[in-house]
Coordinates of C-alpha atoms in Angstrom, one line a residue:
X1 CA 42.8 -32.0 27.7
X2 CA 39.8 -29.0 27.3
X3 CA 40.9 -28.6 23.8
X4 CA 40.3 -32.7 22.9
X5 CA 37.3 -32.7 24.7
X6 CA 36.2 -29.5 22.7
X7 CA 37.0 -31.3 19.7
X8 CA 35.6 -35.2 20.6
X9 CA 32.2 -32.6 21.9
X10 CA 32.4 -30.5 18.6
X11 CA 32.5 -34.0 16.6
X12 CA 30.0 -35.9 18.0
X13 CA 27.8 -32.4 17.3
X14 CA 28.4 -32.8 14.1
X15 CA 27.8 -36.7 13.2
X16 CA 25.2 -37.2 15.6
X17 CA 22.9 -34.0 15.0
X18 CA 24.5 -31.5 12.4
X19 CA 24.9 -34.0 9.4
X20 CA 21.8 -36.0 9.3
X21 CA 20.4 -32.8 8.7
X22 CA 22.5 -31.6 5.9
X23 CA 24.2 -28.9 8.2
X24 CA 27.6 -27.8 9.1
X25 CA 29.0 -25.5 11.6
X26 CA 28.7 -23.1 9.4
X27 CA 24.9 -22.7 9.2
X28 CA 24.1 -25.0 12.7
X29 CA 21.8 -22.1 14.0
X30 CA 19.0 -23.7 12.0
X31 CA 19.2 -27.0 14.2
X32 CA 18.8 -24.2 17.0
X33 CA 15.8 -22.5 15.3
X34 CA 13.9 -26.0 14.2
X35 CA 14.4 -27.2 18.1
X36 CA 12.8 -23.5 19.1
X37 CA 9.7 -24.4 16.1
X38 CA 9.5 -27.6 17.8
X39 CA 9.2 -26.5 21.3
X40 CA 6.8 -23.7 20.3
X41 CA 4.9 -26.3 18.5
X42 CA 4.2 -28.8 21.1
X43 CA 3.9 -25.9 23.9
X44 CA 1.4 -24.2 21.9
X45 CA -0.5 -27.4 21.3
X46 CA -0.9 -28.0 25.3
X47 CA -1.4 -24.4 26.1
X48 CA -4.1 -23.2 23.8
X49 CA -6.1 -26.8 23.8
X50 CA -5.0 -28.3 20.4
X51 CA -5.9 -24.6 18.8
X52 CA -4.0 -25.9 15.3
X53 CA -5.2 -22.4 13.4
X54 CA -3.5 -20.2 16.2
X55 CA -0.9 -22.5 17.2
X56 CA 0.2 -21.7 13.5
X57 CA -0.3 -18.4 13.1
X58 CA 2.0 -18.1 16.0
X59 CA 4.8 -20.1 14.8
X60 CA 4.2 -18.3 11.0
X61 CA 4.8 -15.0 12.8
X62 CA 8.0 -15.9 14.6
X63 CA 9.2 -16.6 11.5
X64 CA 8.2 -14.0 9.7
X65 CA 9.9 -12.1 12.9
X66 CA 13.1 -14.1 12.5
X67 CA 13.0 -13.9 8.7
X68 CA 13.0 -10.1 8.4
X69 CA 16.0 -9.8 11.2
X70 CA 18.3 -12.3 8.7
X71 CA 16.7 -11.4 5.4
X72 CA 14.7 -8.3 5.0
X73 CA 14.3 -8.9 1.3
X74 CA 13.1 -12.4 1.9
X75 CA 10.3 -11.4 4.1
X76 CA 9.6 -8.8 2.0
X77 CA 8.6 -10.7 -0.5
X78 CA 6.3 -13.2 1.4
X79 CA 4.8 -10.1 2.2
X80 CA 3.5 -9.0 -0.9
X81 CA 2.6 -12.6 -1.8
X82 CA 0.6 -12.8 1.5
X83 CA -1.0 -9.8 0.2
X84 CA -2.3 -11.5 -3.3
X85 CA -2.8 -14.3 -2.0
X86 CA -5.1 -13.8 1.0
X87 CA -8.5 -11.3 0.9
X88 CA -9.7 -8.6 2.8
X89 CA -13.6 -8.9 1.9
X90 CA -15.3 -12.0 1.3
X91 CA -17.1 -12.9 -1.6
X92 CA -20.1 -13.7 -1.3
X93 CA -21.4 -17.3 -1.7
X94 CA -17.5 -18.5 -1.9
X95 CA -16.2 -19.4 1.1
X96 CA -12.3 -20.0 0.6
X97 CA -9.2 -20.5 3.0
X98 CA -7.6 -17.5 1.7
X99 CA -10.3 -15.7 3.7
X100 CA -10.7 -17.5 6.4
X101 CA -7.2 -17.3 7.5
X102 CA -7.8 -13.6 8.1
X103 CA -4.9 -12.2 6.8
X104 CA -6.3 -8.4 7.0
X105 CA -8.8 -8.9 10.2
X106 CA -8.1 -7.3 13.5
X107 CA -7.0 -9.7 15.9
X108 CA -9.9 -9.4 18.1
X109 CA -12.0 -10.3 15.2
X110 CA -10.4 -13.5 14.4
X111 CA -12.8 -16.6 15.2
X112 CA -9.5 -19.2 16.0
X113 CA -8.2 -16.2 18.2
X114 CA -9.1 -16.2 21.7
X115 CA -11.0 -12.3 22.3
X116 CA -8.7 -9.5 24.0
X117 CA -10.1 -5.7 23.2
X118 CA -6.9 -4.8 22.5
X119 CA -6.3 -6.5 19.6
X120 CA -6.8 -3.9 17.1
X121 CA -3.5 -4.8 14.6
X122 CA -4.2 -7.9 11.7
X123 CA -1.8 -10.6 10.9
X124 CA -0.6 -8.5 7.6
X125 CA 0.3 -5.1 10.1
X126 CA 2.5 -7.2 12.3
X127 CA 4.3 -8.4 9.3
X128 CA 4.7 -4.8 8.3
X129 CA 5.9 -3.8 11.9
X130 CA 8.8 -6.7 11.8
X131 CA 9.5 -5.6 8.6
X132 CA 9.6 -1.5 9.4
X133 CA 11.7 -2.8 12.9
X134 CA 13.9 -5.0 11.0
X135 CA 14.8 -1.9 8.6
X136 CA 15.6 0.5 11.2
X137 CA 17.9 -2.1 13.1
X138 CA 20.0 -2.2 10.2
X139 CA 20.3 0.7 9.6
X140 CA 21.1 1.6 13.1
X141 CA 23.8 -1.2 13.1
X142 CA 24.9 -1.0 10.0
X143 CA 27.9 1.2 9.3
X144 CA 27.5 0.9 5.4
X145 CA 23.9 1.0 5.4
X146 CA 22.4 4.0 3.4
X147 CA 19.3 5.5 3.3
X148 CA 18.4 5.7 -0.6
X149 CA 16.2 8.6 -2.2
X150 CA 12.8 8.8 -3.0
X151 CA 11.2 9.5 -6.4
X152 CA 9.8 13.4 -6.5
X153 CA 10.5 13.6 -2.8
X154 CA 9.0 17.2 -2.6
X155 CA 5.8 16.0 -4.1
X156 CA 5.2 13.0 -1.9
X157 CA 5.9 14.8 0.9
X158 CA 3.2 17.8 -0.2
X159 CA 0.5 14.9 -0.2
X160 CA 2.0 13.1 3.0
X161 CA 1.6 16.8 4.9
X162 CA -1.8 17.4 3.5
X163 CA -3.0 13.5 4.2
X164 CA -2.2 13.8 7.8
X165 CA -3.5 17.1 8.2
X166 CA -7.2 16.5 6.8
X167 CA -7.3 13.7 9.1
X168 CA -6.7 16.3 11.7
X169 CA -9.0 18.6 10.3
X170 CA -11.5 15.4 10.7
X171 CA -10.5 14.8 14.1
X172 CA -11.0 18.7 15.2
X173 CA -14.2 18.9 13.7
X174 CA -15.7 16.2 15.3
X175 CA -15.1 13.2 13.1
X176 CA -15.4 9.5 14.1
X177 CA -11.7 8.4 14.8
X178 CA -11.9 5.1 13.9
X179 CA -13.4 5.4 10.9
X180 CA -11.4 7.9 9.7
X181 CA -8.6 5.8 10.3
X182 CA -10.5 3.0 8.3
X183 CA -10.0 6.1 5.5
X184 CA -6.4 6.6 6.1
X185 CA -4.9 3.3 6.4
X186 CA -4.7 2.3 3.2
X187 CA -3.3 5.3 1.5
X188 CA -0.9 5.3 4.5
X189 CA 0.6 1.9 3.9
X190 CA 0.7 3.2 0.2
X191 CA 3.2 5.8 1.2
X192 CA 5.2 3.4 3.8
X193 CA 5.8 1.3 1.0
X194 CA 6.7 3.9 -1.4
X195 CA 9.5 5.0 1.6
X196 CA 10.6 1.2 2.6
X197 CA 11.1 -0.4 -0.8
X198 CA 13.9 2.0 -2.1
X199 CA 15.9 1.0 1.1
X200 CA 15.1 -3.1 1.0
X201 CA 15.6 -4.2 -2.5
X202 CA 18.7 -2.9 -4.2
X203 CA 19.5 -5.1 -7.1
X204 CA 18.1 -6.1 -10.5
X205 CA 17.9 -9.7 -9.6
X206 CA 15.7 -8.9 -6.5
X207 CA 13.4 -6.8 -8.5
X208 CA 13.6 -10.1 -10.7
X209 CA 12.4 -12.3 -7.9
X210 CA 9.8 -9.8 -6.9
X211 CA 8.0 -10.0 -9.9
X212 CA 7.7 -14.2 -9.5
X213 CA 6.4 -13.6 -6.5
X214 CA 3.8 -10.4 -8.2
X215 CA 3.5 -13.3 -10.9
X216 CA 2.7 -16.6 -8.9
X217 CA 0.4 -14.8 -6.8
X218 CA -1.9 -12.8 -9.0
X219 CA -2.2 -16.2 -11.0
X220 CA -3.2 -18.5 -8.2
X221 CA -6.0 -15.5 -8.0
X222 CA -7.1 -16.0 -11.4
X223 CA -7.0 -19.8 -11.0
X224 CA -9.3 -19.2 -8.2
X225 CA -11.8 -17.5 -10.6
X226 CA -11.8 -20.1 -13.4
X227 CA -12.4 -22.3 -10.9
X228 CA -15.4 -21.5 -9.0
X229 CA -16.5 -20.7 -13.2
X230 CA -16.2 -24.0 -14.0
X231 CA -17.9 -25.4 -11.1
X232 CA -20.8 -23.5 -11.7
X233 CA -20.9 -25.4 -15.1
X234 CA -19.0 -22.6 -17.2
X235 CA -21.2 -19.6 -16.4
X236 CA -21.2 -16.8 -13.4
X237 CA -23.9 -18.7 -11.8
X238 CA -26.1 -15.2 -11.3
X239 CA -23.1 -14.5 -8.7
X240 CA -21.9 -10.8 -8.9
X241 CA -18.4 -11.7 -8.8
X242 CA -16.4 -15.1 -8.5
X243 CA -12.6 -13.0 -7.5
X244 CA -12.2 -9.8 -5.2
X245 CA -12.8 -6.4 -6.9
X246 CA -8.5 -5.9 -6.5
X247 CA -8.0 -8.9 -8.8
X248 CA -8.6 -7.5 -12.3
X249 CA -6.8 -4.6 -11.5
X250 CA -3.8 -6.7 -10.5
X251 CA -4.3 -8.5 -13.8
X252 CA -3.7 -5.5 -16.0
X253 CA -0.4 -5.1 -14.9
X254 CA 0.3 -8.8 -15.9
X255 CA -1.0 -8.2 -19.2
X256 CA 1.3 -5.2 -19.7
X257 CA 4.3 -7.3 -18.4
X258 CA 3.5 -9.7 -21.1
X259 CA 2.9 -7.1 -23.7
X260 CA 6.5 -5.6 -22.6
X261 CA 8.3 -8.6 -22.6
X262 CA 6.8 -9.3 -25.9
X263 CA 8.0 -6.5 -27.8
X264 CA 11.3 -5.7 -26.1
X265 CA 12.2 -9.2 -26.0
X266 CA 13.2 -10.3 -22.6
X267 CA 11.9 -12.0 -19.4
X268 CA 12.1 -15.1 -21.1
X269 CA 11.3 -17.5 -18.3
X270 CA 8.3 -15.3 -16.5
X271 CA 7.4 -14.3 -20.4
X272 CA 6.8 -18.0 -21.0
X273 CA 4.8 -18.4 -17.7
X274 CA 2.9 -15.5 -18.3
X275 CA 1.6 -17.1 -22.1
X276 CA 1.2 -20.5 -20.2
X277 CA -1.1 -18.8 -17.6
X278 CA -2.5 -16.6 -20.1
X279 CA -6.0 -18.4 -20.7
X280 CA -6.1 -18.2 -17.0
X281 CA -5.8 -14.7 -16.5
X282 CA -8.4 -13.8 -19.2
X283 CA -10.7 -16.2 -18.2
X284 CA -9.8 -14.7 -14.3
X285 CA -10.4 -11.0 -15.7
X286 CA -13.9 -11.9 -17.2
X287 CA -15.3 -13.7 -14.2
X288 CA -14.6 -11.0 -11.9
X289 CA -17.1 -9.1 -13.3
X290 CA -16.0 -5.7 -12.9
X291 CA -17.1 -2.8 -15.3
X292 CA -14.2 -0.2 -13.7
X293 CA -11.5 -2.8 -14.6
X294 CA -12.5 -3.1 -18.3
X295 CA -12.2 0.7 -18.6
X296 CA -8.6 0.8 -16.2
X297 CA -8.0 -1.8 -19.5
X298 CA -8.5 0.1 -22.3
X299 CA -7.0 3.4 -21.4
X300 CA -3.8 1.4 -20.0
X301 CA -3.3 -0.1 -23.6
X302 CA -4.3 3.8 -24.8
X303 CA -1.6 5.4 -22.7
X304 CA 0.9 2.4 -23.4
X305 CA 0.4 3.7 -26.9
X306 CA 1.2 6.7 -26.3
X307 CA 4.2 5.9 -24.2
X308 CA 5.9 3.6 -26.4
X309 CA 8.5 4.9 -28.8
X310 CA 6.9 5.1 -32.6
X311 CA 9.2 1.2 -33.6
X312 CA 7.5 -0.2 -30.4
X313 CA 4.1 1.6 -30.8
X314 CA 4.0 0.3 -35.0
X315 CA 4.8 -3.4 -33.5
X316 CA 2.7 -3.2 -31.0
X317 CA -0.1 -2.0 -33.1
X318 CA 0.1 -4.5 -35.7
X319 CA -0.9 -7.0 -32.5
X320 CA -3.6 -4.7 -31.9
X321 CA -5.6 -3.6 -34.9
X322 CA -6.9 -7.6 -36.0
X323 CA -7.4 -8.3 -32.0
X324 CA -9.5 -4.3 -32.3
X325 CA -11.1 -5.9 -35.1
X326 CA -12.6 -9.6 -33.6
X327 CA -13.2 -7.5 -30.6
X328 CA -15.7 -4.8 -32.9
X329 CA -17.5 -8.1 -34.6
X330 CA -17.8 -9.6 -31.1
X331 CA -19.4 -6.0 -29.7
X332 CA -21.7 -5.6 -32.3
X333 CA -22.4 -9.3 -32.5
X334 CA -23.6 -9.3 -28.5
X335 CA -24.6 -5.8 -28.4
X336 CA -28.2 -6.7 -27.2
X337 CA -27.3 -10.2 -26.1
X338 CA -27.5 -10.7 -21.8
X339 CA -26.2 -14.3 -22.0
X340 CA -22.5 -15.1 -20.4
X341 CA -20.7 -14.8 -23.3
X342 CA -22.6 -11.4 -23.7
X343 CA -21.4 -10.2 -20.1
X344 CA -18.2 -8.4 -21.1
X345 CA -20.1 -6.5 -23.8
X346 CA -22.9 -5.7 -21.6
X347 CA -20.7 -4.0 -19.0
X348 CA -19.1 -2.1 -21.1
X349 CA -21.9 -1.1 -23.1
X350 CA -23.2 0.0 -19.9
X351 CA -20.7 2.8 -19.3
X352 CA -21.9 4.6 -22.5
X353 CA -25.4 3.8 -22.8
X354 CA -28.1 4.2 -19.9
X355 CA -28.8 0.1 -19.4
X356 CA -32.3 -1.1 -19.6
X357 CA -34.6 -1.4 -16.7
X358 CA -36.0 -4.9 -17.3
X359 CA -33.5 -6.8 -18.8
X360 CA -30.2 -5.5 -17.0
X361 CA -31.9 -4.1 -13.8
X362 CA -28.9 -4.5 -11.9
X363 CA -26.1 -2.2 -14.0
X364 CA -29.4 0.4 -14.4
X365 CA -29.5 0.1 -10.7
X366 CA -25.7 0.3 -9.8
X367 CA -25.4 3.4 -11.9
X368 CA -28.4 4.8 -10.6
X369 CA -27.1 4.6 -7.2
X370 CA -23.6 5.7 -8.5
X371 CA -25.7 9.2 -10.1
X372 CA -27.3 9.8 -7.1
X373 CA -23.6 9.2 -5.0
X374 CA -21.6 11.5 -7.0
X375 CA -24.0 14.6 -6.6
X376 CA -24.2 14.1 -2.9
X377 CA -20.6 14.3 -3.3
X378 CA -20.4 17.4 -5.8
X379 CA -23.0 19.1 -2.8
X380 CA -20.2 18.2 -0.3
X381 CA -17.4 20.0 -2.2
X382 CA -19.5 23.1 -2.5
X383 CA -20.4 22.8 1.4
X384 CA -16.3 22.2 1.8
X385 CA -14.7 23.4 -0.8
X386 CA -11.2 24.6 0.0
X387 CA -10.0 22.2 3.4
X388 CA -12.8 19.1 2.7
X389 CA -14.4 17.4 5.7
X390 CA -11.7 16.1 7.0
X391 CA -11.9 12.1 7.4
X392 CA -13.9 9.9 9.8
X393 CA -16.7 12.8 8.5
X394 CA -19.9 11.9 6.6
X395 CA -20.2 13.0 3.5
X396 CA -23.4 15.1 2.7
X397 CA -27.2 13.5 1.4
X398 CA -29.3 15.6 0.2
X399 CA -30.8 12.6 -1.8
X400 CA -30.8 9.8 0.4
X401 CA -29.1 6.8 -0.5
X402 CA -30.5 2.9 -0.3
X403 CA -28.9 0.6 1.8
X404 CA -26.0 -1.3 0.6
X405 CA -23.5 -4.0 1.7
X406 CA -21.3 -1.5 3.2
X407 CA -20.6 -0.1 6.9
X408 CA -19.2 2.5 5.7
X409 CA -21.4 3.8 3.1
X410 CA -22.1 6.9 4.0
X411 CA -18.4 7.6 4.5
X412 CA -16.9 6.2 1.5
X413 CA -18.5 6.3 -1.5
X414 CA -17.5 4.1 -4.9
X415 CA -16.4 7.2 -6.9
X416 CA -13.0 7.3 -4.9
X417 CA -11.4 10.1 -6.8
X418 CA -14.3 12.8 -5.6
X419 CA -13.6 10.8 -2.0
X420 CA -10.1 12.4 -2.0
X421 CA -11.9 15.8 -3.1
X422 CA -14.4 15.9 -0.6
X423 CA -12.1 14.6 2.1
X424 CA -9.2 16.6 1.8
X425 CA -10.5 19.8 0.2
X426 CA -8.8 21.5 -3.2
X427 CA -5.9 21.8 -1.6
X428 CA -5.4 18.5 -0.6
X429 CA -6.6 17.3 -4.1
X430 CA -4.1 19.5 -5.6
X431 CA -1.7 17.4 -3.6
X432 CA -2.9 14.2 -3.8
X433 CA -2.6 14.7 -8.2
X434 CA 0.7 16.7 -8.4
X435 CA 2.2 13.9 -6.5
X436 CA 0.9 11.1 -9.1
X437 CA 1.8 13.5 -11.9
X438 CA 5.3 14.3 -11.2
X439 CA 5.9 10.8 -10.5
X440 CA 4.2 10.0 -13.8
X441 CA 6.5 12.4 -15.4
X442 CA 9.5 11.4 -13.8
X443 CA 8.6 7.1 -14.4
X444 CA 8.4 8.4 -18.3
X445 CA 11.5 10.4 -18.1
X446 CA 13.3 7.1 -16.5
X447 CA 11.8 4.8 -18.7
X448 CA 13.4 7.2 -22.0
X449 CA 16.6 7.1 -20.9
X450 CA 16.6 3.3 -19.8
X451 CA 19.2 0.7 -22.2
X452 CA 18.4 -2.7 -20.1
X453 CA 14.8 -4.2 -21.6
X454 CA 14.4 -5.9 -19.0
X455 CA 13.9 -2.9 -16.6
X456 CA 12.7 -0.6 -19.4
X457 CA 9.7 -3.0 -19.3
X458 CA 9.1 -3.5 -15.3
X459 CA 8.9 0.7 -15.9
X460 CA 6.8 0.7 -18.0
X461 CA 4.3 -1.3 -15.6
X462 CA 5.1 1.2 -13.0
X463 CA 3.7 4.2 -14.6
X464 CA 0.7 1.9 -16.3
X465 CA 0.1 0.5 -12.7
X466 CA -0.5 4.3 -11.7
X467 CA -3.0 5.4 -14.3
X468 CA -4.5 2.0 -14.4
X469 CA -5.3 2.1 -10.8
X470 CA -6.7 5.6 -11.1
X471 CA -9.0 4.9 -13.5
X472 CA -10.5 1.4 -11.4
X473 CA -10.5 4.3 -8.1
X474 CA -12.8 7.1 -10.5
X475 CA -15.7 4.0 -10.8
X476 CA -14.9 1.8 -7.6
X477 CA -13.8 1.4 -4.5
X478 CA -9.8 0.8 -4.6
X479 CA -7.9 3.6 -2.5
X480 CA -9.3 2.2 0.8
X481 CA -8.6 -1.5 -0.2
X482 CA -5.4 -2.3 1.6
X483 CA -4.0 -5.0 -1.1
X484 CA -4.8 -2.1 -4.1
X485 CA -2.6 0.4 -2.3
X486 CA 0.5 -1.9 -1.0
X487 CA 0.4 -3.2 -4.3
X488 CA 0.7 0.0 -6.0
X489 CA 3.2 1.6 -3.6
X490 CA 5.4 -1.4 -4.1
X491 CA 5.4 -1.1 -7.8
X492 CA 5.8 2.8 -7.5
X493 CA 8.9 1.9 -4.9
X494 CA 10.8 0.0 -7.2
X495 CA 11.5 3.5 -9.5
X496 CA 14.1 4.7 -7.4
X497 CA 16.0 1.7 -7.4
X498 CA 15.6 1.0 -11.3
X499 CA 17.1 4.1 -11.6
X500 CA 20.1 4.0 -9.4
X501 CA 20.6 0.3 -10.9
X502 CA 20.8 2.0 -14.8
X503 CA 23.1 4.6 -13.3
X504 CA 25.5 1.8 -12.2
X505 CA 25.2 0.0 -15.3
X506 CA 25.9 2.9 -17.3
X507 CA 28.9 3.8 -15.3
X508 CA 30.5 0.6 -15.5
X509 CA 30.6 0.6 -18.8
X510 CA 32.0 3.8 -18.9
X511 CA 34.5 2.0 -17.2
X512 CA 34.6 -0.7 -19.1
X513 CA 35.5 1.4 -22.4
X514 CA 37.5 3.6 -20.8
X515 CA 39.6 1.0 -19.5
X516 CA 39.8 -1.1 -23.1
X517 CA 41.0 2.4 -24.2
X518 CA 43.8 2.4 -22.8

């Protein structure tokens, strides 16, 4: 009798609320989970007064809880398009949704949040925690779970060890602790992603689906770009910038991708989105306005050269020399010329020759400032030469500097690379270079010995992504900007796993001819 009634129970589950849904028995936990959404929804509703914003953040980050408990990699990868998609600065004059959800503000500093002092974690750190959480419970429960290496291990741990211990050295010498772990942060989530990634993605077609994501996301920023340019009738509209000083440098690795998939022939569908979105991007890259980015440009396709084998480097160059060409005859052509189309040339033109007072005041002002920065700076290193400051520490001002847009001016100044040098010393420089150096080397020596061109390519953004970002950090502020430094340790996370993928590849066909052998 329990058994029919069981079954009449178990059928009636099904017909009246599994299959109207599409669902089975099999996967009927998502009935469960929509009723739980539902629940939250309208409890939420009554208990914070129609708050619609926080209402939804809530139920976003129960499923973002949920998500990385059932699919890590899933989560993951809303993850790094949350970080592309949403900003952690505002631009001026452009007001947007992608910045008013608050993705990277403490909760306390939230406007749709009700204030509690304790809310000192953003949106973007509590997905991080359910990820981190998420990882360790599988691989606490998981018998076959295994943790995977690093790339250069020994060299990331060198900078690790010497990044925690200048923010010591901070800390005993009387530095602010909040601002010095304002310094820290972003460089830290730069190393937790170069740990986490290895042991989240593991296959070629998730590396695949991370790059959509990389893909979609930096694109929608570059649509953004064009257009706020077209509404302001196809010029800059005397604004400063029209996208976020991380978006150009995120665009450069797109236009390596292409350039990859170009000459090694492969990626066709994201190769065909990429020339679709291709106007986009450029257009995206110009209005950003950002002199550091046009440099991180030039030497990528520089080093690129000089990466490439000599068949790949003769194709690519054949691409190169007429663009090299137009792009002389537009230079000389504008060379004097401050209109919009002139802009590109003008910043550029600005990094070699000392601009002009009157008619570009404000590129003869920036570098002026950026002068005056870097000797303070060079005065701190001989003040601090061999630990640094520590961080949370001003840096010395023996020629005062004028007040910018910036609470943490006189902590963090746009030259980033002298930042790490006055902040963590020689030795910690040492560190901090020997790290991106080995794993320069080591991305090179993978990308040699590499057969799929598919993955050959992805490596090669790696290692561009490195030197690319280096270059932005030497003129602007990027190695405090949390979505530069996730960004990059994701890219420089995926090494490890390319490798151990061409490993398996290689040995399976080792197996494959050995048994055709016999």
């Amino acid at each position: 009798m329990k058994t029919i009634s069981h079954s009449l129970y178990g059928s009636i589950y099904q017909r009246v609320f599994l299959s109207p849904l599409g669902l089975d028995k099999e996967n009927s936990s998502v009935l469960w989970i929509l009723l739980l959404f539902a629940a939250m929804l309208s409890g939420g509703m009554y208990y914070f007064d129609g708050n619609v914003a926080l209402v939804t953040g809530i139920l976003y980050l129960t499923f973002v809880l949920l998500l990385s408990l059932f699919r890590i990699d899933y989560s993951f990868y809303l993850f790094i398009f949350t970080v592309l998609l949403f900003e952690q600065y505002a631009i001026p004059g452009f007001p947007s949704i992608t910045r008013d959800v608050a993705f990277f503000s403490n909760l306390k500093e939230i406007s749709y949040v009700p204030f509690f002092e304790a809310g000192m974690i953003s949106p973007f750190e509590i997905h991080i925690i359910f990820i981190t959480l998420a990882l360790f419970l599988h691989i606490s429960i998981r018998k076959d779970f295994e943790l995977k290496p690093i790339s250069v291990w020994g060299a990331f741990l060198l900078f690790f060890v010497c990044l925690f211990l200048a923010f010591m050295n901070g800390m005993r010498t009387g530095g602010d602790f909040m601002v010095a772990l304002w310094e820290v942060r972003a460089l830290f989530y730069l190393c937790l992603m170069y740990l986490i990634v290895p042991q989240i993605l593991d296959t070629k077609k998730q590396i695949t689906l991370l790059f959509w994501v990389i893909i979609i996301g930096i694109t929608i920023k570059a649509l953004q770009g064009v257009v706020r340019f077209v509404d302001l009738g196809f010029t800059t509209g005397g604004f400063a910038v029209l996208t976020n000083h991380e978006d150009p440098v995120f665009m450069v690795t797109l236009f390596v991708l292409l350039i990859g998939f170009l000459l090694y022939n492969t990626g066709q569908k994201q190769k065909l989105l990429l020339l679709i979105s291709l106007l986009f991007l450029f257009v995206g890259f110009y209005v950003a306005q950002r002199r550091a980015s046009y440099a991180s440009f030039m030497v990528s396709l520089t080093t690129l050269l000089f990466i490439l084998p000599a068949l790949k480097r003769n194709q690519l160059l054949k691409y190169l020399l007429p663009v090299l060409a137009i792009l002389l005859i537009y230079g000389f052509a504008f060379w004097n010329n401050n209109s919009t189309a002139g802009r590109p040339v003008q910043m550029i033109k600005s990094g070699f020759v000392v601009p002009d007072k009157e008619t570009n005041f404000e590129d003869y002002s920036s570098n002026l400032y950026r002068d005056y920065e870097s000797y303070n700076l060079a005065q701190t290193v001989v003040n601090h030469t061999v630990l640094g400051t520590g961080f949370g520490k001003k840096y010395d001002q023996p020629i005062p500097l004028v007040n910018i847009r910036f609470t943490l001016r006189d902590y963090i100044p746009h030259n980033q690379i002298y930042w790490v040098l006055v902040k963590m010393g020689t030795v910690g420089f040492f560190a901090f270079w020997f790290f991106l150096n080995c794993f320069a080397a080591k991305g090179t020596q993978v990308f040699t010995r590499l057969n799929d061109p598919y993955l050959k390519v992805i490596t090669l953004v790696i290692i561009i992504a490195v030197i690319n970002q280096m270059v932005v950090s030497f003129y602007d502020l990027q190695l405090t900007y949390y979505r530069s430094m996730i960004y990059l340790g994701c890219l420089m996370g995926l090494l490890p796993i390319i490798e151990r993928i061409d490993k398996e590849q290689k040995s399976q066909e080792v197996s494959g001819k050995g048994r055709s052998y016999e």
